[in-house]
XYZ file of C-alpha atoms in Angstrom:
751
model
C 52.380 57.648 187.196
C 51.065 54.610 185.258
C 51.950 56.295 181.929
C 55.440 57.017 183.220
C 55.895 53.332 184.121
C 54.681 52.240 180.675
C 57.017 54.711 178.984
C 60.011 53.501 180.983
C 59.087 49.872 180.260
C 58.863 50.648 176.556
C 62.257 52.352 176.557
C 63.776 49.408 178.408
C 62.280 46.992 175.850
C 63.722 49.035 172.982
C 67.158 48.928 174.642
C 66.912 45.131 174.923
C 65.959 44.826 171.240
C 68.827 47.080 170.222
C 71.270 45.060 172.306
C 70.102 41.878 170.615
C 70.738 43.198 167.119
C 73.540 41.376 165.240
C 76.920 42.948 164.955
C 76.282 43.572 161.267
C 74.411 46.755 162.210
C 77.748 48.224 163.119
C 79.748 46.429 160.447
C 82.947 48.123 159.424
C 82.917 49.872 156.039
C 84.329 48.444 152.840
C 88.087 48.766 152.213
C 89.256 52.362 151.861
C 90.627 51.751 148.359
C 87.241 50.464 147.237
C 85.488 53.549 148.607
C 88.040 55.817 146.927
C 87.524 53.985 143.641
C 83.732 54.298 143.863
C 84.064 58.065 144.299
C 85.990 58.212 141.010
C 83.428 56.265 138.959
C 81.418 59.325 137.776
C 84.648 60.868 136.511
C 85.537 57.654 134.655
C 82.139 57.781 132.950
C 82.500 61.288 131.492
C 82.791 60.035 127.910
C 79.640 57.927 128.105
C 76.337 59.137 126.623
C 74.118 61.141 128.936
C 71.998 58.137 129.889
C 75.142 56.148 130.690
C 76.607 58.927 132.838
C 73.328 59.190 134.731
C 73.264 55.451 135.335
C 76.832 55.462 136.664
C 76.180 58.464 138.941
C 73.150 56.776 140.454
C 74.962 53.492 140.850
C 78.039 55.128 142.389
C 75.875 57.045 144.860
C 74.127 53.859 145.920
C 77.417 51.926 146.027
C 79.065 54.586 148.194
C 76.292 54.345 150.797
C 76.520 50.568 150.877
C 80.328 50.661 151.078
C 80.287 53.035 154.051
C 77.745 50.814 155.810
C 79.762 47.680 155.101
C 76.996 45.961 153.124
C 79.450 44.128 150.888
C 77.063 41.726 149.152
C 74.657 44.466 148.064
C 77.617 46.620 147.046
C 78.926 43.872 144.786
C 75.497 43.488 143.121
C 75.334 47.228 142.399
C 78.804 47.226 140.835
C 77.874 44.255 138.643
C 74.884 46.191 137.271
C 76.949 49.157 136.030
C 77.677 49.582 132.291
C 80.780 47.844 130.970
C 82.845 50.011 128.616
C 86.313 48.381 128.412
C 88.106 51.594 127.462
C 86.368 53.712 130.098
C 84.916 52.050 133.176
C 86.492 48.594 133.136
C 89.881 49.617 134.647
C 88.187 51.591 137.435
C 85.801 48.754 138.254
C 88.644 46.247 138.153
C 90.568 48.223 140.778
C 87.499 48.251 143.019
C 87.118 44.511 142.541
C 90.686 43.868 143.616
C 90.033 45.732 146.850
C 86.769 43.919 147.530
C 88.250 40.484 146.834
C 90.615 41.047 149.762
C 87.635 41.525 152.109
C 86.803 38.172 153.733
C 83.148 39.177 154.074
C 82.748 38.757 150.327
C 83.084 34.998 150.775
C 79.782 34.887 152.669
C 77.915 36.303 149.676
C 79.940 34.611 146.967
C 76.946 32.825 145.490
C 76.564 32.060 141.848
C 73.229 33.857 141.628
C 73.132 37.499 140.610
C 70.565 39.349 142.724
C 69.430 42.152 140.483
C 66.572 43.251 142.755
C 68.769 45.742 144.590
C 70.993 46.470 141.612
C 68.364 47.267 139.034
C 69.946 47.917 135.670
C 68.042 50.261 133.381
C 67.660 47.896 130.447
C 67.485 49.844 127.229
C 65.065 48.199 124.850
C 65.635 48.815 121.170
C 63.717 47.711 118.117
C 65.736 46.378 115.205
C 64.083 46.456 111.805
C 66.603 47.031 109.045
C 66.355 45.729 105.521
C 63.342 43.956 104.095
C 60.173 43.493 106.190
C 60.148 40.510 108.454
C 58.246 37.452 107.388
C 55.432 36.032 109.494
C 53.737 32.619 109.532
C 50.740 32.058 107.282
C 48.506 31.992 110.345
C 50.255 33.958 113.092
C 48.728 33.486 116.492
C 49.238 34.922 119.952
C 52.133 33.775 122.088
C 51.247 30.596 123.905
C 51.436 30.229 127.649
C 54.981 28.916 127.525
C 56.169 32.191 126.025
C 53.973 34.627 127.954
C 56.007 37.691 128.912
C 53.796 38.346 131.921
C 54.822 35.173 133.704
C 57.718 35.567 136.106
C 59.318 32.519 137.657
C 60.891 32.680 141.081
C 64.677 32.722 141.199
C 66.445 29.402 141.648
C 68.869 28.808 144.474
C 72.464 28.828 143.216
C 73.928 25.478 142.232
C 77.289 24.297 143.601
C 80.354 23.897 141.472
C 80.829 20.389 140.239
C 83.115 18.267 138.174
C 83.460 15.120 136.124
C 81.025 12.364 137.083
C 79.813 14.223 140.167
C 76.232 13.678 141.238
C 74.887 17.150 141.966
C 71.256 17.176 143.028
C 70.425 20.686 141.877
C 66.772 21.754 142.140
C 65.104 22.255 138.789
C 61.748 23.709 139.824
C 61.585 27.524 140.045
C 61.698 28.523 143.676
C 62.469 25.044 145.000
C 64.621 25.398 148.117
C 63.995 21.820 149.203
C 64.133 18.507 147.352
C 61.126 18.449 145.071
C 59.038 15.492 144.026
C 60.649 14.427 140.773
C 57.269 13.332 139.484
C 56.292 17.005 139.232
C 59.391 17.972 137.290
C 59.816 18.047 133.525
C 61.047 14.689 132.333
C 63.218 13.589 129.445
C 60.616 11.571 127.592
C 59.467 9.856 130.774
C 62.757 9.285 132.590
C 63.477 10.931 135.926
C 66.037 13.731 135.910
C 67.976 11.902 138.636
C 68.838 8.751 136.686
C 72.316 7.673 135.705
C 73.488 8.271 132.140
C 73.564 5.663 129.400
C 75.679 6.351 126.334
C 77.119 5.009 123.118
C 80.443 6.502 122.035
C 82.537 6.218 118.912
C 86.011 7.493 118.042
C 85.731 8.043 114.295
C 89.369 8.921 113.679
C 90.635 11.381 111.110
C 88.886 12.031 107.752
C 92.287 12.315 106.048
C 90.860 12.390 102.521
C 89.561 15.892 103.129
C 92.517 17.439 104.965
C 92.680 20.378 102.557
C 89.366 21.771 103.795
C 90.706 23.239 107.010
C 91.512 22.671 110.689
C 90.268 22.606 113.387
C 87.223 20.579 112.403
C 84.483 22.554 114.261
C 82.117 19.565 114.654
C 78.321 19.770 114.271
C 75.826 16.901 114.551
C 72.113 16.088 114.142
C 70.019 12.929 114.425
C 66.593 11.705 113.341
C 67.021 8.604 115.517
C 68.532 5.953 113.264
C 70.043 8.442 110.797
C 72.875 10.660 112.044
C 74.598 13.425 110.072
C 77.786 14.916 111.509
C 80.085 17.468 109.927
C 82.968 19.880 110.262
C 85.213 22.067 108.172
C 86.721 19.082 106.414
C 84.121 16.343 106.271
C 80.605 14.982 106.541
C 79.919 11.684 108.290
C 76.794 9.571 107.848
C 75.297 6.760 109.932
C 72.084 4.813 109.332
C 72.289 2.655 112.467
C 72.003 5.218 115.249
C 75.686 6.163 115.369
C 77.159 2.682 115.720
C 78.943 2.886 112.366
C 79.844 5.872 110.217
C 81.125 6.509 106.726
C 82.924 9.710 105.792
C 81.530 11.690 102.858
C 83.282 14.275 100.698
C 81.021 17.346 101.100
C 82.320 18.859 97.849
C 80.634 15.994 95.943
C 77.081 16.524 97.195
C 76.251 19.037 94.459
C 77.419 19.415 90.841
C 79.063 22.790 91.460
C 81.673 23.988 93.953
C 81.300 27.781 93.657
C 83.465 30.765 94.544
C 86.662 29.816 96.344
C 85.382 26.325 97.141
C 83.824 24.793 100.235
C 85.349 26.246 103.393
C 85.138 26.351 106.351
C 82.016 26.033 108.519
C 78.898 23.843 108.539
C 75.674 23.812 110.499
C 73.239 20.886 110.466
C 69.866 20.285 112.145
C 67.056 17.753 112.021
C 63.498 19.165 111.811
C 60.911 16.676 113.059
C 57.874 18.612 111.779
C 59.005 18.255 108.148
C 61.121 15.100 108.659
C 64.199 16.625 107.056
C 67.827 17.487 107.762
C 68.933 21.063 107.067
C 72.536 21.610 105.989
C 74.192 25.031 105.823
C 77.500 25.022 103.893
C 79.940 27.933 103.831
C 82.034 28.734 100.747
C 85.225 30.740 100.557
C 85.825 34.066 98.828
C 86.650 34.693 95.171
C 88.376 38.096 94.999
C 90.782 37.269 97.800
C 91.003 33.592 98.551
C 91.867 34.279 102.182
C 88.718 36.429 102.531
C 90.653 39.167 104.320
C 91.280 41.598 101.466
C 89.079 44.473 100.317
C 86.137 43.432 98.130
C 85.943 39.892 99.521
C 82.614 38.098 99.128
C 81.371 34.584 99.811
C 78.094 32.712 100.239
C 76.175 30.009 102.052
C 74.278 27.150 100.480
C 71.199 25.891 102.339
C 70.176 22.316 101.490
C 67.787 19.750 102.907
C 67.240 16.000 102.733
C 64.776 13.398 103.969
C 66.348 10.697 106.197
C 64.868 7.990 103.952
C 66.497 9.576 100.886
C 69.873 9.698 102.639
C 69.611 6.026 103.600
C 68.784 5.110 100.002
C 71.655 7.246 98.683
C 74.304 6.262 101.210
C 74.382 9.753 102.684
C 75.617 11.282 99.411
C 72.545 11.259 97.182
C 69.343 12.754 98.500
C 70.473 16.297 99.282
C 68.425 18.986 97.547
C 69.838 22.471 97.166
C 67.279 25.006 98.281
C 68.926 28.406 98.001
C 72.141 30.412 98.008
C 72.570 33.204 100.534
C 75.132 35.556 98.985
C 77.030 38.328 100.729
C 76.610 41.845 99.275
C 79.050 43.282 96.753
C 80.193 46.707 95.595
C 81.190 49.256 98.209
C 79.317 47.235 100.831
C 81.300 44.052 100.124
C 81.643 41.809 103.135
C 82.213 38.147 103.796
C 80.385 35.733 106.076
C 81.793 33.426 108.754
C 80.876 31.459 111.901
C 77.229 30.530 111.265
C 74.734 29.268 113.811
C 71.332 27.629 113.304
C 68.278 26.845 115.481
C 64.873 25.405 114.601
C 61.620 26.596 116.175
C 57.977 25.657 115.791
C 57.478 27.330 112.395
C 60.845 28.834 111.418
C 64.481 27.944 110.959
C 66.774 30.680 112.312
C 70.249 31.436 110.941
C 72.901 33.849 112.124
C 76.495 34.634 111.127
C 79.141 37.316 111.414
C 79.916 39.744 108.607
C 83.448 41.021 108.021
C 84.874 43.708 105.769
C 88.193 43.139 104.047
C 91.426 44.749 105.222
C 93.707 47.080 103.294
C 96.453 44.492 103.734
C 95.111 40.907 103.808
C 98.220 39.796 105.692
C 97.655 42.353 108.462
C 94.342 41.690 110.194
C 94.807 44.253 112.969
C 91.977 46.823 112.685
C 94.245 49.521 114.155
C 96.395 49.385 111.018
C 93.468 49.584 108.603
C 92.180 52.767 106.988
C 88.555 52.097 107.956
C 89.420 51.054 111.517
C 86.377 48.783 111.182
C 87.643 46.076 108.863
C 87.100 43.354 111.417
C 83.436 43.970 112.081
C 80.837 44.987 109.545
C 77.903 43.409 111.323
C 75.997 40.269 112.168
C 72.932 38.924 110.388
C 69.980 37.110 111.932
C 67.569 35.492 109.464
C 64.494 33.303 109.711
C 63.007 31.031 107.051
C 59.491 29.492 107.159
C 59.680 25.730 107.527
C 56.700 25.526 105.186
C 58.958 26.797 102.384
C 61.505 23.995 102.826
C 59.936 21.532 100.404
C 60.562 20.551 96.782
C 58.114 23.121 95.440
C 59.017 25.747 98.035
C 59.920 29.224 96.823
C 63.517 29.993 97.709
C 62.923 33.722 98.137
C 60.119 33.325 100.673
C 62.250 34.558 103.516
C 63.468 37.875 104.868
C 66.501 38.808 106.883
C 67.539 41.544 109.256
C 70.842 43.125 110.134
C 70.537 42.851 113.874
C 73.757 44.484 115.091
C 76.831 46.324 113.899
C 79.564 44.816 116.029
C 80.623 41.385 114.839
C 83.439 41.049 117.355
C 80.780 39.605 119.630
C 79.353 36.589 117.825
C 75.584 36.140 118.224
C 74.681 32.677 119.521
C 71.172 31.334 118.921
C 69.336 29.547 121.726
C 68.498 26.013 120.625
C 64.916 24.651 120.871
C 63.328 28.120 120.618
C 59.674 26.955 120.142
C 57.669 30.084 119.223
C 60.169 32.703 120.412
C 63.760 32.848 119.162
C 66.520 34.107 121.443
C 70.038 35.156 120.498
C 72.734 36.331 122.890
C 75.911 38.375 122.635
C 78.636 38.711 125.255
C 79.538 42.398 125.312
C 81.715 42.606 128.426
C 82.942 40.564 131.362
C 79.683 41.261 133.231
C 76.940 41.841 130.664
C 75.067 39.989 127.923
C 72.738 41.326 125.270
C 69.593 39.229 124.830
C 67.725 39.499 121.514
C 64.135 38.245 121.362
C 62.145 37.517 118.187
C 58.623 36.043 118.621
C 57.145 34.234 115.631
C 54.137 36.565 115.723
C 56.267 39.731 115.688
C 57.939 41.694 112.902
C 60.588 43.163 115.173
C 63.490 42.015 117.319
C 63.852 43.489 120.792
C 67.186 43.781 122.567
C 67.803 43.926 126.320
C 70.771 44.028 128.662
C 71.323 41.119 131.075
C 73.891 41.920 133.806
C 75.744 39.080 135.471
C 78.611 38.482 137.869
C 81.979 39.630 136.620
C 84.053 36.919 134.931
C 87.798 36.338 134.792
C 89.809 37.986 132.016
C 93.428 37.138 132.845
C 94.606 34.203 130.739
C 93.315 31.200 128.800
C 96.211 28.723 128.614
C 95.287 25.150 129.595
C 96.906 21.802 128.821
C 98.918 23.026 125.846
C 96.106 25.183 124.420
C 97.038 28.856 124.328
C 93.437 29.922 123.603
C 91.296 27.560 125.669
C 88.712 30.306 126.237
C 88.374 31.135 122.575
C 89.832 30.669 119.120
C 93.159 32.137 117.982
C 91.741 35.272 116.363
C 92.700 37.309 119.418
C 89.560 39.427 119.522
C 88.821 41.620 122.492
C 86.190 39.312 124.005
C 88.332 36.193 123.956
C 88.354 35.979 127.754
C 84.567 35.749 128.085
C 83.255 34.181 124.927
C 79.637 33.031 124.643
C 79.710 29.441 123.357
C 76.175 28.054 123.634
C 72.539 28.721 124.550
C 69.303 26.729 124.847
C 65.721 27.362 125.910
C 64.571 24.784 128.483
C 61.111 23.350 127.851
C 58.487 23.055 130.573
C 59.069 26.262 132.552
C 56.602 28.697 130.936
C 59.412 30.190 128.879
C 61.226 31.338 132.019
C 64.517 29.450 131.660
C 67.054 30.063 128.911
C 70.533 28.643 129.506
C 73.750 30.216 128.242
C 77.365 29.007 128.431
C 80.437 31.250 128.450
C 84.111 30.327 128.356
C 85.919 32.486 130.895
C 89.559 33.173 131.711
C 91.503 33.177 134.973
C 90.611 35.794 137.554
C 94.258 36.601 138.363
C 97.066 36.460 135.842
C 99.489 33.570 136.315
C 98.031 32.458 139.661
C 97.246 28.722 139.781
C 97.118 28.373 143.575
C 93.376 29.036 143.691
C 91.470 26.015 142.379
C 88.758 28.335 141.043
C 91.281 30.550 139.299
C 91.275 28.589 136.052
C 89.791 29.086 132.605
C 86.354 27.533 132.820
C 82.811 27.340 131.451
C 80.171 29.331 133.276
C 76.564 28.112 132.942
C 73.877 30.729 133.558
C 70.095 30.417 133.559
C 68.236 33.568 132.511
C 64.586 34.487 133.029
C 63.785 36.363 129.782
C 60.823 38.176 131.348
C 62.835 39.734 134.174
C 66.145 39.909 132.243
C 67.860 38.430 135.303
C 70.298 35.588 135.864
C 68.541 33.254 138.295
C 71.156 30.505 138.529
C 74.862 30.200 137.761
C 77.548 27.544 138.196
C 80.791 26.290 136.683
C 81.418 22.929 135.032
C 85.010 22.252 136.036
C 85.743 20.752 139.453
C 88.714 21.669 141.627
C 91.824 21.596 139.468
C 89.839 21.236 136.216
C 89.011 23.576 133.346
C 86.093 23.299 130.929
C 85.704 25.137 127.641
C 83.846 25.358 124.313
C 80.557 24.310 125.934
C 77.688 23.913 123.482
C 74.103 23.581 124.801
C 70.832 22.108 123.580
C 67.466 21.108 125.060
C 65.007 18.278 124.495
C 61.226 18.423 124.357
C 61.284 16.456 127.630
C 62.764 19.322 129.664
C 66.385 18.127 129.705
C 69.328 20.446 128.964
C 72.492 18.778 127.677
C 75.878 19.883 126.416
C 79.252 18.942 124.999
C 82.554 20.527 125.996
C 86.288 19.994 126.468
C 87.723 19.250 129.920
C 91.283 19.494 131.236
C 92.226 18.384 134.767
C 95.634 19.035 136.348
C 96.615 20.776 133.092
C 96.440 17.516 131.149
C 95.452 17.744 127.504
C 91.696 18.429 127.227
C 89.341 15.646 126.160
C 85.790 15.530 124.814
C 83.016 15.359 127.427
C 79.232 15.369 127.260
C 76.740 15.959 130.049
C 73.134 16.141 131.229
C 72.894 19.403 133.159
C 69.350 19.332 134.560
C 68.340 17.543 137.752
C 71.174 15.320 138.915
C 73.998 16.220 136.588
C 75.668 13.324 134.811
C 78.904 13.313 132.813
C 80.813 11.041 130.472
C 83.677 11.312 128.012
C 85.643 9.630 125.270
C 89.338 9.326 124.429
C 91.886 11.673 125.968
C 93.855 13.993 123.736
C 97.605 13.360 123.672
C 98.826 16.854 122.830
C 97.922 20.528 122.915
C 97.787 23.181 120.226
C 97.053 26.862 119.787
C 93.308 26.225 119.561
C 90.801 23.409 119.272
C 88.085 25.082 117.183
C 85.220 27.533 117.313
C 82.684 25.189 118.923
C 81.641 21.602 119.594
C 78.320 20.059 118.583
C 75.284 18.721 120.443
C 71.634 18.190 119.446
C 68.456 16.547 120.768
C 66.867 13.513 119.178
C 63.191 13.711 118.164
C 62.090 11.206 120.845
C 62.679 13.827 123.565
C 64.863 11.363 125.500
C 68.287 11.220 123.864
C 71.012 13.485 122.528
C 73.916 13.273 120.099
C 77.211 15.130 120.438
C 80.470 15.546 118.551
C 83.821 17.171 119.238
C 87.559 17.059 118.534
C 90.284 15.176 120.324
C 93.918 15.548 119.376
C 95.875 12.446 118.453
C 99.629 12.483 117.937
C 99.459 14.404 114.661
C 95.883 15.452 113.888
C 92.383 16.352 115.018
C 90.243 13.236 115.488
C 86.451 13.148 115.235
C 84.490 11.755 118.187
C 80.767 11.011 118.527
C 78.396 10.243 121.415
C 74.732 9.318 121.781
C 73.417 9.588 125.333
C 70.449 9.944 127.691
C 69.153 8.728 131.050
C 69.683 5.060 131.895
C 65.946 4.427 132.341
C 65.607 5.256 128.628
C 68.278 2.965 127.100
C 69.857 3.782 123.764
C 67.621 2.098 121.143
C 68.968 -1.017 119.479
C 70.317 -0.727 115.948
C 67.727 -1.300 113.216
C 67.708 -4.718 111.551
C 68.680 -4.277 107.902
C 68.539 -7.878 106.600
C 66.758 -11.142 107.278
C 69.733 -13.525 107.376
C 70.339 -15.325 110.704
C 71.950 -12.882 113.111
C 74.902 -13.762 115.275
C 74.858 -12.321 118.775
C 76.995 -9.216 118.960
C 77.864 -8.112 122.451
C 77.441 -4.399 123.132
C 80.659 -2.389 123.097
C 82.490 -2.523 126.395
C 84.325 0.545 127.522
C 87.787 -0.599 128.672
C 88.667 0.053 132.291
C 90.716 3.160 132.939
C 94.428 2.473 133.376
C 97.492 4.466 134.430
C 100.200 5.488 131.966
C 103.657 6.227 133.399
C 106.128 8.346 131.454
C 109.410 10.147 132.108
C 108.433 13.812 131.934
C 111.896 15.251 132.702
C 115.433 13.894 133.057
C 118.926 15.132 133.854
C 122.106 13.570 135.350
C 120.886 14.262 138.916
C 117.084 13.773 138.882
C 114.205 12.051 137.102
C 110.482 12.969 137.107
C 107.854 10.286 136.566
C 104.309 11.377 135.627
C 101.099 9.362 135.474
C 99.307 10.729 132.404
C 96.709 7.973 132.435
C 93.116 8.019 133.646
C 93.633 5.830 136.750
C 96.035 5.702 139.672
C 99.281 3.710 139.581
C 100.776 1.657 142.397
C 104.387 1.821 143.559
C 107.006 1.165 140.891
C 110.662 1.730 140.070
C 112.585 3.741 137.502
C 116.105 3.425 136.095
C 118.565 5.923 134.644
C 121.723 5.324 132.666
C 123.671 5.916 129.480
C 122.073 4.401 126.363
C 123.835 1.131 125.494
C 125.133 0.651 129.038
C 123.695 -1.018 132.121
C 121.534 1.486 134.025
C 123.584 2.977 136.825
C 120.752 4.340 138.988
C 117.538 2.670 140.186
C 115.021 4.691 142.216
C 111.700 3.901 143.887
C 108.524 5.678 142.791
C 105.517 5.822 145.107
C 101.869 5.479 144.147
C 100.753 8.169 141.686
C 97.195 9.372 141.182
C 96.025 10.203 137.660
C 97.835 13.358 136.565
C 100.305 13.250 139.492
C 104.093 13.195 139.206
C 107.124 12.541 141.444
C 110.704 13.790 141.140
C 113.543 11.716 142.639
C 117.153 12.906 142.942
C 120.244 10.693 142.939
C 124.029 10.890 142.803
C 125.075 12.624 139.596
C 125.723 10.338 136.631
C 128.901 11.170 134.651
C 127.491 12.153 131.289
C 129.888 13.715 128.802
C 128.696 12.089 125.595
C 125.959 9.949 124.136
C 122.375 9.841 125.399
C 121.063 9.769 128.959
C 118.044 7.421 129.173
C 115.346 7.078 131.828
C 112.770 4.284 132.064
C 109.460 4.507 133.930
C 108.078 1.315 135.528
C 111.377 -0.430 134.800
C 110.194 -3.506 136.716
C 107.025 -3.827 134.623
C 104.773 -4.061 137.687
C 102.142 -1.500 136.590
C 99.435 -2.487 134.105
C 99.426 0.563 131.815
C 97.243 1.725 128.955
C 100.418 2.287 126.899
C 103.450 0.116 127.617
C 105.522 1.529 124.755
C 106.201 5.043 126.045
C 108.141 4.279 129.248
C 111.562 5.253 127.882
C 112.807 8.806 127.433
C 116.289 10.048 126.514
C 118.123 13.377 126.334
C 121.585 14.264 124.999
C 124.413 14.289 127.530
C 125.773 17.775 128.099
C-alpha cells in the first residue's frame, strides 16, 4: 500500500512538471515551404563531390528534424553550416531563407553570433606547398603561448549594431557577459578602451600633377611616429611632422628606371619597427598589352625600403633603396599581377596579390566569351620575406613564395599584425570564409572553412555609388567582398577580426533600416574556426563600406571606411572598434560615382597607442586625399617635433569647425519645390521663393525645420511658365547660417 502511494505521488509530480514546461515543447513546426525546401536539398547537391553530398544529406536530415519540431534558431545555424555552391545549392537555400524570414520566431534568435556547436561544419584541412620550398627563420622556435592552437577562448556575447559617434560598451574579454574591470583588459599603450577619441585630420586635396596614373586613388598609409608615408595609384605623400603637413611626391621619380608599361596602379606601404624601415611595394603595368587584359600580358612589382631618417634628409624622395623585382611568369604561363596586400609579422613580411591571365579579346573581359573560360582567374600568390634580409647587404633572392589558391575571383586579404602566425582570408560565398594559416615555424599553409551567418546579396547602390559593396569589375563575389582583417593582440591568439562589405538582403527594398549595403565585422577564433562575435558598422539609415582593419600592440583594433547616411554621398570615417567604440570623420563628399576604389588605408603607430588612416572623398570634379591620426584621448596626439631653434610663435591647434546645415533646391517644377538639407547639422525654419528668372518671384513658401539629410516638398498654385527659366531659391530670407551660402539657387527650363 505504501509503495502504491509513492508511485501515485511520483506520477502526480511528473504531471505537474510536464504542465509547467514552456509552450516551446509543443512549438509549431517551421513554415511548410521551408520544410519542403529542406527535403529537396540532397537533390540540389547531386553534382557536388561525394564528401559534399554526404555533408548536405546529414545537414538536411538534421535540419528536417529541427524544422518539424519548430526549433528555428538551431535550424538556422544548421543551414548556415552547409556548403555554399552558387550554381547548385545557393538558390535552394535562398528559397528556404525567404520562408524562414517570414517566421516571427526568427527574430528571437537573430543574434550576430554564429553558434557552430550544433551546426558543426566538417572543415576540410588542406596543405598547400607548391613551388619552391618555404623559407624559415634562422632560428625557428615553437609557437609562443599567444599562438598556441590548443587554447580555446570562450565565445563573446554578440555586440549590438551601432552607428556614427555611438558609445557602445561592448565586452572585450572572452566570455565576459557582465561589465569587466577595464584594468584587466588589453590597453592601447596604457589608455583605457573606454576613453573618448582624440584625432588630427587633414584634407590633402588632389595630387593633380599625377592624374595620369589612375583613379580611384586606393589610399595606403604607414607611420613611424613623426614620419608618415601615404600613397595611392597616382601619388605618394610625405610628412615629417606627424601628419600636420604633407608634400606630394611623384612616385615615378624615386628610381632611375620606370620599367614595363610604367608605374600603375597599386601601392602597399608599411613601417617595420624591428628594422626601423618603411617597406614600399610598387606595381607596374604590362608591356605586351598596355591594358594588361590581352594574352601574354606580364607585369611586375618593385619592393623598396627606406629608413625614416633617410627620408627626412631627402625630403621623402631620396632615401629609397630598391631591394628586388618580383616579376610575373612568361611564356605559356603568362599572367599579370594586381591588387596587392602586405602585412608585417615578428620575423617576416607577407605579400599577396591576384594573378590574372589575358583574354582573347582585351576589350571583352567576360570569361564566358573567352576560349579558356578561365582568363579572369589564374591564381593568387602568398609570399613571405625574412625581415633580416631587408638591409643594404641583404640577398634579394633569400625568399620563397607559394601559389596558395587557384581562384583569384576571391581576393586573399592578409590579417594585419600577425605576430608569429600569418592569417589570410578569402570570401567564397555569402556564408563562408576560407582561413589560411601560416606559422613562422612551419613550411606549409593550412586552409580551413569558417561558416558564418548568411549575408545580403541583392544590390550595392548607395549615395550615387553603383558599386558601394565592391569595385566596378562586376565579379561574382561583389555582394560580399572581404575588405580587411587584423589579429588582435592580448587574447592568446584567439581573436582575428575580418570585415566584409555586404549588399542588401532584399532587392530594391529600403523600408527596413537593416536592409542596406553595409560592413559586417566578425571576430574569429582560429583554433575553433568559429565566428564568436559579429556586428555591423552602419546605424539605422546608414551604410558603411570598404572597411580596412588593423591592430596595435596595445590590444586595440581600428579601421577606416566610408559611411553614407540617408543616401547622402559617402564620406571618410575612422574608428576604434574595441571596448567602447569611437568614431570620427573628415569632409563630406559632394557627389557619387561608379566606384570609390578597391580599399582604404589604416595602420598602427609603433607606440602601440595611435593609428593613421587615409581614404578618398569626392569633391566636385575629382578624388581628394584625406588623412587622419587618432587614438584614445588619454593618450593625446604627440606634439610636432621642433625643427629649428628660432623663437617660436604660439600656434593654436587646429579647430574643427562646427557642423552647419546646407539648404539646396533638390527638385523644382511650376507646381512644387523640394528643399533638402544636405549639411551635417539641422536647419531651423526658413522660406523659399519660386519665379521666372529676371522677374520678381511670384511664389513664397514656408519651410519647416529640417534635420541633416531631410527634405520637404511644398506645392503651390501653378506658375505660368512657357519660356525662359524657372528659378527656386532655398533660404530666400537668409535666416539659416549655412556651410555653403552660394548654392541656394536652382533653375530649370520652362516647358
